[in-house]
Amino acid sequence: MADTDIKKGLAGVVADETAISKVNPETNSLLYRGYPVQELAATQPFEAVAYLLWHGELPTEEQLAGFRAEERKHRALSPVVKDAIDRLPLDTHPMDEVRTAVSVIGAIETAGTGNVLDAVGTPEENLQRSLQLFAVLPAIVSYGQRRRRGEALVESRDDLDYAANFLWLTFGEEADPVVVDAFNRSMILYAEHSFNASTFTARVITSTLSDLYSAVVGAIGALKGPLHGGANEAVMHIFDEIGSADNVVEWLDAALAEKRKIMGFGHRVYKRGDSRVPTMKAALDTLVAHYDRPEVAELYTKLEDEFVSRKGIYPNLDYPSGPAYNLIGYDTLTFTPLFIAARITGWTAHILEQQASNALIRPLSAYNGADERHIEGYVPDTAALDVQERPEEAAG
Ligand code: CMC
C-alpha cells in the first residue's frame, strides 16, 4: 500500500455518521443536537444537556423534573464501590481510581447476565445504565479527592441540582451561585465533541458488541492521556511551573528550545481556535473576579499571547478549564476525572448510537515488517497451507 493511502492518526478520515454533535472548524461552531454549545451553556442546567444528548430534544419542564428525580435516586456511592476505592493506594492516580470504580460497577450490574451475548443489554437498559453512571460519577470523583485529603465521604443533597450537589459532595459546603454557574458551564462544554479519541474508543469497543461499562472503561483510558483529557491537569502543572506572568517569556523560550508541547494549546480539528474557549474563558474571568485572583488571569493572558504570537497555535478548552477548576478548589489531579463526569453523557450517547446502527470497526493496516521468512528445517503440512493463503483482512 502506498504511503499516501495511510491516514496517520486517522486524520481527516470520516469514520461514520452521527446525529449527536457537529464540529465545524470553518465557522468555529459546535452544535449538540443542533443547538450551539454556547447557548446551551448560557441557558441550561447540565441535566437538560444530558437529556438532550441522549434523547435528541431538550426536556420539557415536566420531563426535566422526572429526569432529575431519577438522577437523584442513583447518586449514592454503594458500599461495594466505596470499599473498592478505599482498597486502592492513596497515591493511585484519580483517573485510575475512577476507571476502577466504573469497572466494579459494570461487573456488578452485568453479573448474572449469563453469557457474553446477554451482557450487551437492550437500548432501554443501556439508557438506564448511562443515567446511573451520570448520577454516581460526582460521588466517585468527589470522594476520591476527599479521600486523598483525609476527609470523610459526604452524602448527596436531594434539594440540590446536579452541579450544586457535585460541589457539595466535593467540599461539604454549599457553593456560591457564581461558582455553581461556572462549574455547570464547564460540564456542558466538556459533555460532547464528536469522534474525539475517547468517544471513538467507546464506539470501537461497542462495535464488537461488548457492554456499555467496558466501553466507558476504555474511554476513560483514552481520556487519561495528556494529548486528550489529561491536558487540563497538564495545564495546571505548567502554570505551577511558570509561577507568574513575569516568568512567561523566559519559561516559554526554554520550553520551545526543548521542543516541549505546551499543554492546553492546539487541536486536531480546530486550527483557528477552539469554539468552546470563549465561553470557558468568560467563566474563568467570573471566577477570577469572585475569588479576587487577578494574577491567574495575568498569567493566562501572557502565556496565551506569547504562545499564539510565536506559534500561531490557539488554546483549547483545557487551557481555561484547568485554572478554573483550580480556583474552585479542585486538586490538579482531579481535573481530568471532572472531564469524565461531563463526557459520560457524550460517550454513552455515542454508545447508544453505535448500538442502534452497528458495524464492527476494523480498519486495515499497511504492513512494513520483515519479508516472509521461514523456520529453518520446518516442513509445512498441506492443511496449514490453506490457512496461510487466506487474505489478511479475513483473519480477524
Ligand atoms: N505545543 C507546541 N507545539 C504544538 C502544539 C503545542 N501544544 N500543538 C501542536 N504543535 C505543533 C507540533 O509540534 C507540530 O509541529 P511540527 O509540524 O513542527 O512538528 C504541529 O504543531 C502539528 O502538531 P500535531 O501534534 O502533529 O497536530 P495534531 O493535530 O496531531 O495535534 C494535539 C493536536 C491536540 C495532539 C496537539 O495540538 C497537542 O499535543 N496539544 C497539546 C495537548 C493538548 O492540549 N491536548 C488537548 C486537546 S483538546 C481537548 C481534549 O481533547 O481533551
CSV table of C-alpha atoms and ligand atoms in Angstrom, one decimal, residues 190 196 223 226-231 256 260-268 271 274 276 307 311 313 316-318 339, ligand 1:
chain,number,residue,atom,x,y,z
A,190,TYR,CA,-16.9,19.2,28.2
A,196,ASN,CA,-12.6,12.5,19.7
A,223,LEU,CA,-9.1,10.3,28.0
A,226,PRO,CA,-2.2,14.3,28.1
A,227,LEU,CA,-2.8,14.7,24.3
A,228,HIS,CA,-6.5,14.4,25.2
A,229,GLY,CA,-8.3,14.9,28.5
A,230,GLY,CA,-5.1,14.8,30.6
A,231,ALA,CA,-4.2,18.2,29.2
A,256,LEU,CA,10.3,25.8,23.0
A,260,ARG,CA,8.1,20.8,24.5
A,261,LYS,CA,4.5,20.6,23.7
A,262,ILE,CA,2.6,23.4,25.5
A,263,MET,CA,-0.4,21.7,27.1
A,264,GLY,CA,-3.8,23.4,26.5
A,265,PHE,CA,-2.8,24.6,23.0
A,266,GLY,CA,-3.6,23.1,19.7
A,267,HIS,CA,-6.3,20.8,18.4
A,268,ARG,CA,-6.7,18.1,15.7
A,271,LYS,CA,-6.9,25.2,13.6
A,274,ASP,CA,-11.5,26.1,19.9
A,276,ARG,CA,-15.6,26.3,23.4
A,307,PHE,CA,2.5,31.3,22.5
A,311,LYS,CA,3.5,29.6,17.0
A,313,ILE,CA,-1.5,27.8,17.7
A,316,ASN,CA,-8.2,24.6,23.5
A,317,LEU,CA,-10.9,24.0,26.2
A,318,ASP,CA,-8.4,22.6,28.7
A,339,PHE,CA,-13.9,15.7,32.4
B,1,CMC,N1,2.8,23.0,21.7
B,1,CMC,C1,3.8,23.0,20.8
B,1,CMC,N2,3.7,22.7,19.6
B,1,CMC,C2,2.5,22.2,19.1
B,1,CMC,C3,1.4,22.1,20.0
B,1,CMC,C4,1.5,22.5,21.3
B,1,CMC,N3,0.5,22.5,22.2
B,1,CMC,N4,0.3,21.7,19.3
B,1,CMC,C5,0.8,21.4,18.1
B,1,CMC,N5,2.1,21.8,18.0
B,1,CMC,C6,2.9,21.7,16.8
B,1,CMC,C7,3.5,20.3,16.7
B,1,CMC,O1,4.8,20.2,17.4
B,1,CMC,C8,3.7,20.2,15.2
B,1,CMC,O2,4.8,20.9,14.8
B,1,CMC,P1,5.7,20.4,13.6
B,1,CMC,O3,4.8,20.3,12.4
B,1,CMC,O4,6.8,21.4,13.5
B,1,CMC,O5,6.2,19.0,14.0
B,1,CMC,C9,2.5,20.9,14.6
B,1,CMC,O6,2.1,21.9,15.6
B,1,CMC,C10,1.3,20.0,14.4
B,1,CMC,O7,1.0,19.3,15.7
B,1,CMC,P2,0.5,17.8,15.8
B,1,CMC,O8,0.7,17.3,17.2
B,1,CMC,O9,1.1,16.9,14.7
B,1,CMC,O10,-1.0,18.0,15.4
B,1,CMC,P3,-2.2,17.2,15.9
B,1,CMC,O11,-3.4,17.6,15.1
B,1,CMC,O12,-1.9,15.8,15.9
B,1,CMC,O13,-2.3,17.8,17.3
B,1,CMC,C11,-2.8,17.9,19.6
B,1,CMC,C12,-3.3,18.0,18.1
B,1,CMC,C13,-4.0,18.3,20.5
B,1,CMC,C14,-2.4,16.5,19.9
B,1,CMC,C15,-1.7,18.9,19.8
B,1,CMC,O14,-2.0,20.2,19.5
B,1,CMC,C16,-1.1,18.8,21.2
B,1,CMC,O15,-0.4,17.9,21.5
B,1,CMC,N6,-1.6,19.8,22.1
B,1,CMC,C17,-1.2,19.8,23.5
B,1,CMC,C18,-2.0,18.8,24.3
B,1,CMC,C19,-3.4,19.3,24.5
B,1,CMC,O16,-3.7,20.5,24.8
B,1,CMC,N7,-4.4,18.5,24.3
B,1,CMC,C20,-5.8,18.8,24.4
B,1,CMC,C21,-6.6,18.7,23.1
B,1,CMC,S1,-8.2,19.5,23.1
B,1,CMC,C22,-9.1,18.9,24.4
B,1,CMC,C23,-9.2,17.4,24.5
B,1,CMC,O17,-9.3,16.7,23.6
B,1,CMC,O18,-9.1,17.0,25.6
